[in-house]
């Protein structure tokens, strides 16, 4: 297992837990943290004992954005040549489900990182925003694209142009988060949720994730056809036989992730 400085990596049963851990900077996403999150998540994705990944921060901040102090002095030539933030794209190639548990600030890159996960469970204290415009920049880790797909054009424009925050209630109404729980229960609920996902057949969970994600990349007719083909291929798994046999025999399934 790799050593990390800006995150904590833990395993509970079949769930891998990545906790952002730069408390003095409200988990601002500097380049080291970016490298470490990507490495940890890829390590968990490759680990046969892991079925789902939980990404979280602290009670005060999931993450307050890209690290402004690190970014401020950079020139155009530098950010362009290094393709600043492009490494975050690697999270969208992760095959296992990733749940984000968000408490407190999820601003700028913090909101974008949460949206790179498969879904977001928010505490009642969560605040989401894309305040980049107040710094003279625009979102750079997919915010203008993923926020628009999540909440629609009106709210995405409002957020990206005014830089205002959304509280948890508004985020849930708008479809940015799947549910809201009291802050004190966030971690337990998110872990229980990830544990439930990890108890399902891993290949089938990966197929379900892939099918939902396909809806953002294709037409409805092609997406429905893709889904049906993948549905057919679940019948090649031992877990489909087990899942349906368990239902008929009125017992809990024992998936072998095969
Ligand atoms: N980058 C670097 N440092 C940050 C930071 C960030 N994004 N957010 C907070 N910090 C640091 C503060 O500088 C401060 O450090 P010092 O104690 O050394 O001064 C520490 O974290 C605590 O922050 P505050 O004192 O500001 O805490 P607060 O409770 O008063 O305010 C806050 C909290 C409203 C979140 C405020 O910190 C804030 O506005 N942060 C910046 C939010 C932001 O603009 N995010 C977007 C960044 S740009 C981006 O993300 C680009 C992109 O799309 C990729």
mmCIF file of C-alpha atoms and ligand atoms in Angstrom:
data_model
loop_
_atom_site.group_PDB
_atom_site.id
_atom_site.type_symbol
_atom_site.label_atom_id
_atom_site.label_comp_id
_atom_site.label_asym_id
_atom_site.label_seq_id
_atom_site.Cartn_x
_atom_site.Cartn_y
_atom_site.Cartn_z
ATOM 1 C CA UNK A 1 0.000 0.000 0.000
ATOM 2 C CA UNK A 2 1.332 3.411 -0.977
ATOM 3 C CA UNK A 3 2.108 6.131 1.607
ATOM 4 C CA UNK A 4 0.154 9.351 1.206
ATOM 5 C CA UNK A 5 0.501 12.791 2.851
ATOM 6 C CA UNK A 6 -2.581 14.729 1.763
ATOM 7 C CA UNK A 7 -5.147 11.942 1.953
ATOM 8 C CA UNK A 8 -5.991 8.984 4.178
ATOM 9 C CA UNK A 9 -6.596 5.597 2.613
ATOM 10 C CA UNK A 10 -8.532 2.977 4.534
ATOM 11 C CA UNK A 11 -10.417 -0.218 3.795
ATOM 12 C CA UNK A 12 -13.568 -1.377 5.589
ATOM 13 C CA UNK A 13 -14.738 -4.732 4.302
ATOM 14 C CA UNK A 14 -15.039 -4.407 0.513
ATOM 15 C CA UNK A 15 -15.128 -0.584 0.617
ATOM 16 C CA UNK A 16 -12.030 1.547 -0.020
ATOM 17 C CA UNK A 17 -12.209 4.909 1.735
ATOM 18 C CA UNK A 18 -10.268 7.941 0.519
ATOM 19 C CA UNK A 19 -10.405 10.933 2.874
ATOM 20 C CA UNK A 20 -9.055 14.304 1.732
ATOM 21 C CA UNK A 21 -6.765 15.483 4.502
ATOM 22 C CA UNK A 22 -5.374 19.014 4.203
ATOM 23 C CA UNK A 23 -7.435 20.481 7.063
ATOM 24 C CA UNK A 24 -5.481 23.751 7.307
ATOM 25 C CA UNK A 25 -6.328 24.554 3.680
ATOM 26 C CA UNK A 26 -9.917 23.236 3.813
ATOM 27 C CA UNK A 27 -8.749 20.334 1.614
ATOM 28 C CA UNK A 28 -7.809 22.648 -1.247
ATOM 29 C CA UNK A 29 -6.787 20.496 -4.193
ATOM 30 C CA UNK A 30 -3.074 21.077 -4.804
ATOM 31 C CA UNK A 31 -1.063 19.047 -7.288
ATOM 32 C CA UNK A 32 0.160 16.591 -4.651
ATOM 33 C CA UNK A 33 -3.398 15.914 -3.496
ATOM 34 C CA UNK A 34 -4.506 15.441 -7.097
ATOM 35 C CA UNK A 35 -1.738 12.885 -7.708
ATOM 36 C CA UNK A 36 -2.517 11.093 -4.441
ATOM 37 C CA UNK A 37 -6.301 10.908 -4.937
ATOM 38 C CA UNK A 38 -5.864 9.574 -8.456
ATOM 39 C CA UNK A 39 -3.229 7.031 -7.325
ATOM 40 C CA UNK A 40 -5.321 5.862 -4.344
ATOM 41 C CA UNK A 41 -8.516 5.504 -6.348
ATOM 42 C CA UNK A 42 -6.698 3.640 -9.123
ATOM 43 C CA UNK A 43 -5.093 1.371 -6.493
ATOM 44 C CA UNK A 44 -8.563 0.559 -5.104
ATOM 45 C CA UNK A 45 -9.962 0.062 -8.601
ATOM 46 C CA UNK A 46 -7.282 -2.578 -9.239
ATOM 47 C CA UNK A 47 -7.790 -4.335 -5.876
ATOM 48 C CA UNK A 48 -9.827 -7.570 -6.172
ATOM 49 C CA UNK A 49 -10.982 -7.271 -2.557
ATOM 50 C CA UNK A 50 -12.666 -3.894 -3.157
ATOM 51 C CA UNK A 51 -16.156 -3.469 -4.623
ATOM 52 C CA UNK A 52 -16.853 0.235 -4.112
ATOM 53 C CA UNK A 53 -14.989 3.420 -3.254
ATOM 54 C CA UNK A 54 -16.022 6.161 -0.839
ATOM 55 C CA UNK A 55 -14.512 9.634 -1.254
ATOM 56 C CA UNK A 56 -14.960 12.139 1.539
ATOM 57 C CA UNK A 57 -13.458 15.172 3.262
ATOM 58 C CA UNK A 58 -13.900 16.747 6.697
ATOM 59 C CA UNK A 59 -17.019 18.013 8.412
ATOM 60 C CA UNK A 60 -16.134 21.630 7.526
ATOM 61 C CA UNK A 61 -15.013 21.029 3.964
ATOM 62 C CA UNK A 62 -15.197 18.317 1.364
ATOM 63 C CA UNK A 63 -12.834 20.598 -0.570
ATOM 64 C CA UNK A 64 -12.759 24.405 -0.956
ATOM 65 C CA UNK A 65 -11.515 24.188 -4.539
ATOM 66 C CA UNK A 66 -8.293 24.005 -6.461
ATOM 67 C CA UNK A 67 -5.385 25.422 -4.453
ATOM 68 C CA UNK A 68 -5.512 29.124 -5.293
ATOM 69 C CA UNK A 69 -2.126 29.867 -3.698
ATOM 70 C CA UNK A 70 -0.419 27.199 -5.824
ATOM 71 C CA UNK A 71 -2.229 28.309 -8.993
ATOM 72 C CA UNK A 72 -1.991 32.101 -8.652
ATOM 73 C CA UNK A 73 1.559 32.694 -10.016
ATOM 74 C CA UNK A 74 1.311 30.316 -12.977
ATOM 75 C CA UNK A 75 1.512 31.642 -16.527
ATOM 76 C CA UNK A 76 -0.635 30.663 -19.495
ATOM 77 C CA UNK A 77 2.315 28.850 -21.048
ATOM 78 C CA UNK A 78 2.765 26.766 -17.880
ATOM 79 C CA UNK A 79 -0.862 25.752 -17.345
ATOM 80 C CA UNK A 80 -1.261 24.995 -21.045
ATOM 81 C CA UNK A 81 1.943 22.979 -21.357
ATOM 82 C CA UNK A 82 1.271 20.899 -18.250
ATOM 83 C CA UNK A 83 -2.430 20.655 -19.208
ATOM 84 C CA UNK A 84 -3.304 21.693 -15.640
ATOM 85 C CA UNK A 85 -6.007 19.509 -14.016
ATOM 86 C CA UNK A 86 -6.091 16.973 -16.865
ATOM 87 C CA UNK A 87 -5.039 14.216 -14.433
ATOM 88 C CA UNK A 88 -8.434 14.457 -12.768
ATOM 89 C CA UNK A 89 -9.931 12.981 -15.965
ATOM 90 C CA UNK A 90 -8.445 9.649 -14.917
ATOM 91 C CA UNK A 91 -11.173 9.353 -12.281
ATOM 92 C CA UNK A 92 -13.774 9.088 -15.021
ATOM 93 C CA UNK A 93 -12.070 5.894 -16.253
ATOM 94 C CA UNK A 94 -12.441 4.192 -12.868
ATOM 95 C CA UNK A 95 -14.695 1.171 -13.299
ATOM 96 C CA UNK A 96 -15.866 0.566 -9.724
ATOM 97 C CA UNK A 97 -18.634 2.750 -8.279
ATOM 98 C CA UNK A 98 -17.437 5.844 -6.390
ATOM 99 C CA UNK A 99 -19.705 7.487 -3.806
ATOM 100 C CA UNK A 100 -18.925 11.041 -2.652
ATOM 101 C CA UNK A 101 -19.867 11.967 0.927
ATOM 102 C CA UNK A 102 -19.925 15.766 1.093
ATOM 103 C CA UNK A 103 -20.092 17.875 4.238
ATOM 104 C CA UNK A 104 -19.410 21.621 4.371
ATOM 105 C CA UNK A 105 -17.778 23.369 1.433
ATOM 106 C CA UNK A 106 -17.639 21.721 -1.996
ATOM 107 C CA UNK A 107 -16.573 24.726 -4.029
ATOM 108 C CA UNK A 108 -14.912 25.067 -7.409
ATOM 109 C CA UNK A 109 -12.696 22.020 -7.884
ATOM 110 C CA UNK A 110 -14.321 20.550 -4.743
ATOM 111 C CA UNK A 111 -17.748 20.580 -6.399
ATOM 112 C CA UNK A 112 -16.175 19.260 -9.589
ATOM 113 C CA UNK A 113 -14.433 16.419 -7.756
ATOM 114 C CA UNK A 114 -17.721 15.447 -6.081
ATOM 115 C CA UNK A 115 -19.386 15.459 -9.519
ATOM 116 C CA UNK A 116 -16.614 13.213 -10.900
ATOM 117 C CA UNK A 117 -17.914 10.582 -8.468
ATOM 118 C CA UNK A 118 -20.912 8.453 -9.437
ATOM 119 C CA UNK A 119 -23.269 10.091 -6.976
ATOM 120 C CA UNK A 120 -23.187 12.458 -4.046
ATOM 121 C CA UNK A 121 -24.624 11.987 -0.570
ATOM 122 C CA UNK A 122 -24.659 15.385 1.161
ATOM 123 C CA UNK A 123 -24.845 16.398 4.788
ATOM 124 C CA UNK A 124 -27.348 19.095 5.712
ATOM 125 C CA UNK A 125 -24.384 21.502 6.045
ATOM 126 C CA UNK A 126 -23.103 20.973 2.486
ATOM 127 C CA UNK A 127 -22.557 24.003 0.253
ATOM 128 C CA UNK A 128 -21.894 23.606 -3.451
ATOM 129 C CA UNK A 129 -20.623 26.284 -5.786
ATOM 130 C CA UNK A 130 -18.511 27.195 -8.786
ATOM 131 C CA UNK A 131 -17.070 30.503 -7.541
ATOM 132 C CA UNK A 132 -14.194 30.598 -10.066
ATOM 133 C CA UNK A 133 -15.601 33.670 -11.783
ATOM 134 C CA UNK A 134 -14.922 35.666 -8.614
ATOM 135 C CA UNK A 135 -11.223 34.837 -9.117
ATOM 136 C CA UNK A 136 -11.241 35.810 -12.778
ATOM 137 C CA UNK A 137 -11.272 32.237 -14.084
ATOM 138 C CA UNK A 138 -13.852 29.624 -15.038
ATOM 139 C CA UNK A 139 -14.269 26.029 -13.819
ATOM 140 C CA UNK A 140 -11.404 23.813 -15.002
ATOM 141 C CA UNK A 141 -12.244 20.286 -13.820
ATOM 142 C CA UNK A 142 -15.485 19.843 -15.738
ATOM 143 C CA UNK A 143 -17.821 22.057 -13.670
ATOM 144 C CA UNK A 144 -19.409 23.900 -16.580
ATOM 145 C CA UNK A 145 -20.194 20.540 -18.218
ATOM 146 C CA UNK A 146 -21.113 18.213 -15.350
ATOM 147 C CA UNK A 147 -23.053 20.836 -13.362
ATOM 148 C CA UNK A 148 -25.091 21.648 -16.470
ATOM 149 C CA UNK A 149 -25.902 17.976 -17.011
ATOM 150 C CA UNK A 150 -26.760 17.560 -13.319
ATOM 151 C CA UNK A 151 -28.930 20.634 -12.694
ATOM 152 C CA UNK A 152 -29.757 22.034 -16.150
ATOM 153 C CA UNK A 153 -28.728 25.199 -17.928
ATOM 154 C CA UNK A 154 -30.583 27.769 -15.804
ATOM 155 C CA UNK A 155 -29.023 26.850 -12.485
ATOM 156 C CA UNK A 156 -25.610 26.029 -13.987
ATOM 157 C CA UNK A 157 -25.458 29.461 -15.647
ATOM 158 C CA UNK A 158 -26.634 31.125 -12.414
ATOM 159 C CA UNK A 159 -23.919 29.335 -10.399
ATOM 160 C CA UNK A 160 -21.072 29.803 -12.903
ATOM 161 C CA UNK A 161 -21.889 33.458 -13.644
ATOM 162 C CA UNK A 162 -22.649 34.731 -10.122
ATOM 163 C CA UNK A 163 -20.398 32.358 -8.167
ATOM 164 C CA UNK A 164 -23.134 31.893 -5.565
ATOM 165 C CA UNK A 165 -23.383 28.754 -3.396
ATOM 166 C CA UNK A 166 -26.232 26.229 -3.295
ATOM 167 C CA UNK A 167 -27.144 24.740 0.057
ATOM 168 C CA UNK A 168 -27.900 21.041 0.451
ATOM 169 C CA UNK A 169 -31.682 21.482 0.084
ATOM 170 C CA UNK A 170 -31.344 23.348 -3.196
ATOM 171 C CA UNK A 171 -28.755 20.840 -4.431
ATOM 172 C CA UNK A 172 -31.111 17.958 -3.717
ATOM 173 C CA UNK A 173 -34.074 19.714 -5.370
ATOM 174 C CA UNK A 174 -31.918 20.403 -8.419
ATOM 175 C CA UNK A 175 -30.727 16.800 -8.699
ATOM 176 C CA UNK A 176 -27.066 17.439 -7.855
ATOM 177 C CA UNK A 177 -27.147 15.152 -4.810
ATOM 178 C CA UNK A 178 -28.968 11.866 -4.333
ATOM 179 C CA UNK A 179 -29.932 12.490 -0.701
ATOM 180 C CA UNK A 180 -29.293 14.627 2.375
ATOM 181 C CA UNK A 181 -28.485 13.246 5.818
ATOM 182 C CA UNK A 182 -27.695 14.959 9.142
ATOM 183 C CA UNK A 183 -23.981 15.866 9.301
ATOM 184 C CA UNK A 184 -23.329 13.548 12.245
ATOM 185 C CA UNK A 185 -24.651 10.568 10.279
ATOM 186 C CA UNK A 186 -23.040 11.325 6.927
ATOM 187 C CA UNK A 187 -20.052 9.018 7.146
ATOM 188 C CA UNK A 188 -22.034 6.047 8.484
ATOM 189 C CA UNK A 189 -24.789 6.412 5.883
ATOM 190 C CA UNK A 190 -22.273 6.809 3.058
ATOM 191 C CA UNK A 191 -20.254 3.795 4.253
ATOM 192 C CA UNK A 192 -23.421 1.711 4.570
ATOM 193 C CA UNK A 193 -24.400 2.756 1.040
ATOM 194 C CA UNK A 194 -20.977 1.894 -0.382
ATOM 195 C CA UNK A 195 -21.049 -1.414 1.539
ATOM 196 C CA UNK A 196 -24.425 -2.257 -0.021
ATOM 197 C CA UNK A 197 -23.029 -1.524 -3.495
ATOM 198 C CA UNK A 198 -19.898 -3.586 -2.754
ATOM 199 C CA UNK A 199 -22.092 -6.542 -1.719
ATOM 200 C CA UNK A 200 -23.625 -6.708 -5.215
ATOM 201 C CA UNK A 201 -21.982 -8.618 -8.055
ATOM 202 C CA UNK A 202 -18.920 -6.541 -8.973
ATOM 203 C CA UNK A 203 -19.038 -7.193 -12.730
ATOM 204 C CA UNK A 204 -22.755 -6.375 -12.770
ATOM 205 C CA UNK A 205 -22.268 -3.190 -10.718
ATOM 206 C CA UNK A 206 -19.605 -2.122 -13.219
ATOM 207 C CA UNK A 207 -22.058 -2.810 -16.049
ATOM 208 C CA UNK A 208 -24.785 -0.760 -14.335
ATOM 209 C CA UNK A 209 -22.381 2.174 -13.880
ATOM 210 C CA UNK A 210 -21.242 1.917 -17.488
ATOM 211 C CA UNK A 211 -24.843 1.843 -18.748
ATOM 212 C CA UNK A 212 -25.904 4.932 -16.777
ATOM 213 C CA UNK A 213 -22.784 6.807 -17.889
ATOM 214 C CA UNK A 214 -23.446 5.876 -21.503
ATOM 215 C CA UNK A 215 -26.593 8.026 -21.380
ATOM 216 C CA UNK A 216 -24.376 11.136 -21.298
ATOM 217 C CA UNK A 217 -22.387 10.107 -24.343
ATOM 218 C CA UNK A 218 -24.936 8.791 -26.832
ATOM 219 C CA UNK A 219 -28.445 9.058 -28.333
ATOM 220 C CA UNK A 220 -31.415 7.523 -26.521
ATOM 221 C CA UNK A 221 -31.876 4.771 -29.134
ATOM 222 C CA UNK A 222 -28.182 3.816 -29.044
ATOM 223 C CA UNK A 223 -28.124 4.004 -25.257
ATOM 224 C CA UNK A 224 -31.149 1.740 -24.898
ATOM 225 C CA UNK A 225 -29.584 -0.744 -27.322
ATOM 226 C CA UNK A 226 -26.278 -0.625 -25.417
ATOM 227 C CA UNK A 227 -28.172 -1.269 -22.179
ATOM 228 C CA UNK A 228 -30.018 -4.258 -23.657
ATOM 229 C CA UNK A 229 -26.790 -5.814 -24.960
ATOM 230 C CA UNK A 230 -25.138 -5.369 -21.564
ATOM 231 C CA UNK A 231 -28.272 -6.747 -19.861
ATOM 232 C CA UNK A 232 -27.972 -9.817 -22.108
ATOM 233 C CA UNK A 233 -24.333 -10.218 -21.126
ATOM 234 C CA UNK A 234 -25.216 -10.344 -17.399
ATOM 235 C CA UNK A 235 -26.565 -13.827 -18.255
ATOM 236 C CA UNK A 236 -22.953 -14.899 -18.848
ATOM 237 C CA UNK A 237 -22.162 -14.329 -15.162
ATOM 238 C CA UNK A 238 -22.455 -16.862 -12.358
ATOM 239 C CA UNK A 239 -23.901 -14.033 -10.276
ATOM 240 C CA UNK A 240 -26.994 -13.753 -12.523
ATOM 241 C CA UNK A 241 -27.677 -17.463 -11.965
ATOM 242 C CA UNK A 242 -27.104 -17.052 -8.224
ATOM 243 C CA UNK A 243 -29.161 -13.837 -7.906
ATOM 244 C CA UNK A 244 -32.200 -15.291 -9.647
ATOM 245 C CA UNK A 245 -31.900 -18.708 -7.947
ATOM 246 C CA UNK A 246 -31.736 -16.972 -4.554
ATOM 247 C CA UNK A 247 -34.928 -15.043 -5.323
ATOM 248 C CA UNK A 248 -36.781 -18.204 -6.347
ATOM 249 C CA UNK A 249 -35.487 -20.089 -3.280
ATOM 250 C CA UNK A 250 -36.408 -17.154 -0.982
ATOM 251 C CA UNK A 251 -32.870 -16.668 0.387
ATOM 252 C CA UNK A 252 -30.202 -13.970 0.254
ATOM 253 C CA UNK A 253 -27.879 -14.230 -2.781
ATOM 254 C CA UNK A 254 -24.209 -15.023 -2.317
ATOM 255 C CA UNK A 255 -22.480 -13.234 -5.145
ATOM 256 C CA UNK A 256 -19.064 -14.485 -6.178
ATOM 257 C CA UNK A 257 -18.254 -11.400 -8.281
ATOM 258 C CA UNK A 258 -17.926 -13.621 -11.287
HETATM 259 N N1 LIG B 1 -6.981 27.369 -2.134
HETATM 260 C C1 LIG B 1 -5.997 27.595 -1.247
HETATM 261 N N2 LIG B 1 -6.226 27.816 0.060
HETATM 262 C C2 LIG B 1 -7.500 27.822 0.485
HETATM 263 C C3 LIG B 1 -8.574 27.608 -0.390
HETATM 264 C C4 LIG B 1 -8.266 27.367 -1.759
HETATM 265 N N3 LIG B 1 -9.225 27.089 -2.670
HETATM 266 N N4 LIG B 1 -9.732 27.682 0.312
HETATM 267 C C5 LIG B 1 -9.390 27.940 1.588
HETATM 268 N N5 LIG B 1 -8.039 28.021 1.690
HETATM 269 C C6 LIG B 1 -7.234 28.302 2.893
HETATM 270 C C7 LIG B 1 -7.336 29.763 3.288
HETATM 271 O O1 LIG B 1 -6.436 30.535 2.529
HETATM 272 C C8 LIG B 1 -6.978 29.688 4.744
HETATM 273 O O2 LIG B 1 -5.588 29.547 4.874
HETATM 274 P P1 LIG B 1 -4.770 30.495 5.912
HETATM 275 O O3 LIG B 1 -5.300 30.069 7.262
HETATM 276 O O4 LIG B 1 -3.351 30.118 5.682
HETATM 277 O O5 LIG B 1 -5.126 31.899 5.593
HETATM 278 C C9 LIG B 1 -7.606 28.372 5.195
HETATM 279 O O6 LIG B 1 -7.795 27.593 4.005
HETATM 280 C C10 LIG B 1 -8.967 28.529 5.852
HETATM 281 O O7 LIG B 1 -9.779 29.283 4.972
HETATM 282 P P2 LIG B 1 -10.579 30.594 5.422
HETATM 283 O O8 LIG B 1 -9.863 31.298 6.516
HETATM 284 O O9 LIG B 1 -10.870 31.387 4.176
HETATM 285 O O10 LIG B 1 -11.907 29.910 6.008
HETATM 286 P P3 LIG B 1 -13.359 30.562 6.104
HETATM 287 O O11 LIG B 1 -14.147 29.589 6.923
HETATM 288 O O12 LIG B 1 -13.283 31.978 6.519
HETATM 289 O O13 LIG B 1 -13.916 30.568 4.586
HETATM 290 C C11 LIG B 1 -14.337 29.613 2.400
HETATM 291 C C12 LIG B 1 -14.164 29.355 3.916
HETATM 292 C C13 LIG B 1 -15.598 30.452 2.152
HETATM 293 C C14 LIG B 1 -14.469 28.252 1.729
HETATM 294 C C15 LIG B 1 -13.098 30.381 1.855
HETATM 295 O O14 LIG B 1 -11.947 29.688 2.298
HETATM 296 C C16 LIG B 1 -13.039 30.460 0.356
HETATM 297 O O15 LIG B 1 -13.732 31.271 -0.229
HETATM 298 N N6 LIG B 1 -12.185 29.647 -0.289
HETATM 299 C C17 LIG B 1 -11.966 29.682 -1.730
HETATM 300 C C18 LIG B 1 -13.133 29.082 -2.489
HETATM 301 C C19 LIG B 1 -12.864 29.164 -3.969
HETATM 302 O O16 LIG B 1 -12.783 30.221 -4.557
HETATM 303 N N7 LIG B 1 -12.742 27.988 -4.628
HETATM 304 C C20 LIG B 1 -12.497 27.906 -6.050
HETATM 305 C C21 LIG B 1 -11.034 27.763 -6.303
HETATM 306 S S1 LIG B 1 -10.617 27.910 -8.028
HETATM 307 C C22 LIG B 1 -10.939 26.384 -8.676
HETATM 308 O O17 LIG B 1 -11.362 25.483 -8.000
HETATM 309 C C23 LIG B 1 -10.642 26.259 -10.147
HETATM 310 C C24 LIG B 1 -11.182 25.018 -10.772
HETATM 311 O O18 LIG B 1 -12.282 24.917 -11.227
HETATM 312 C C25 LIG B 1 -10.346 23.886 -10.938
#
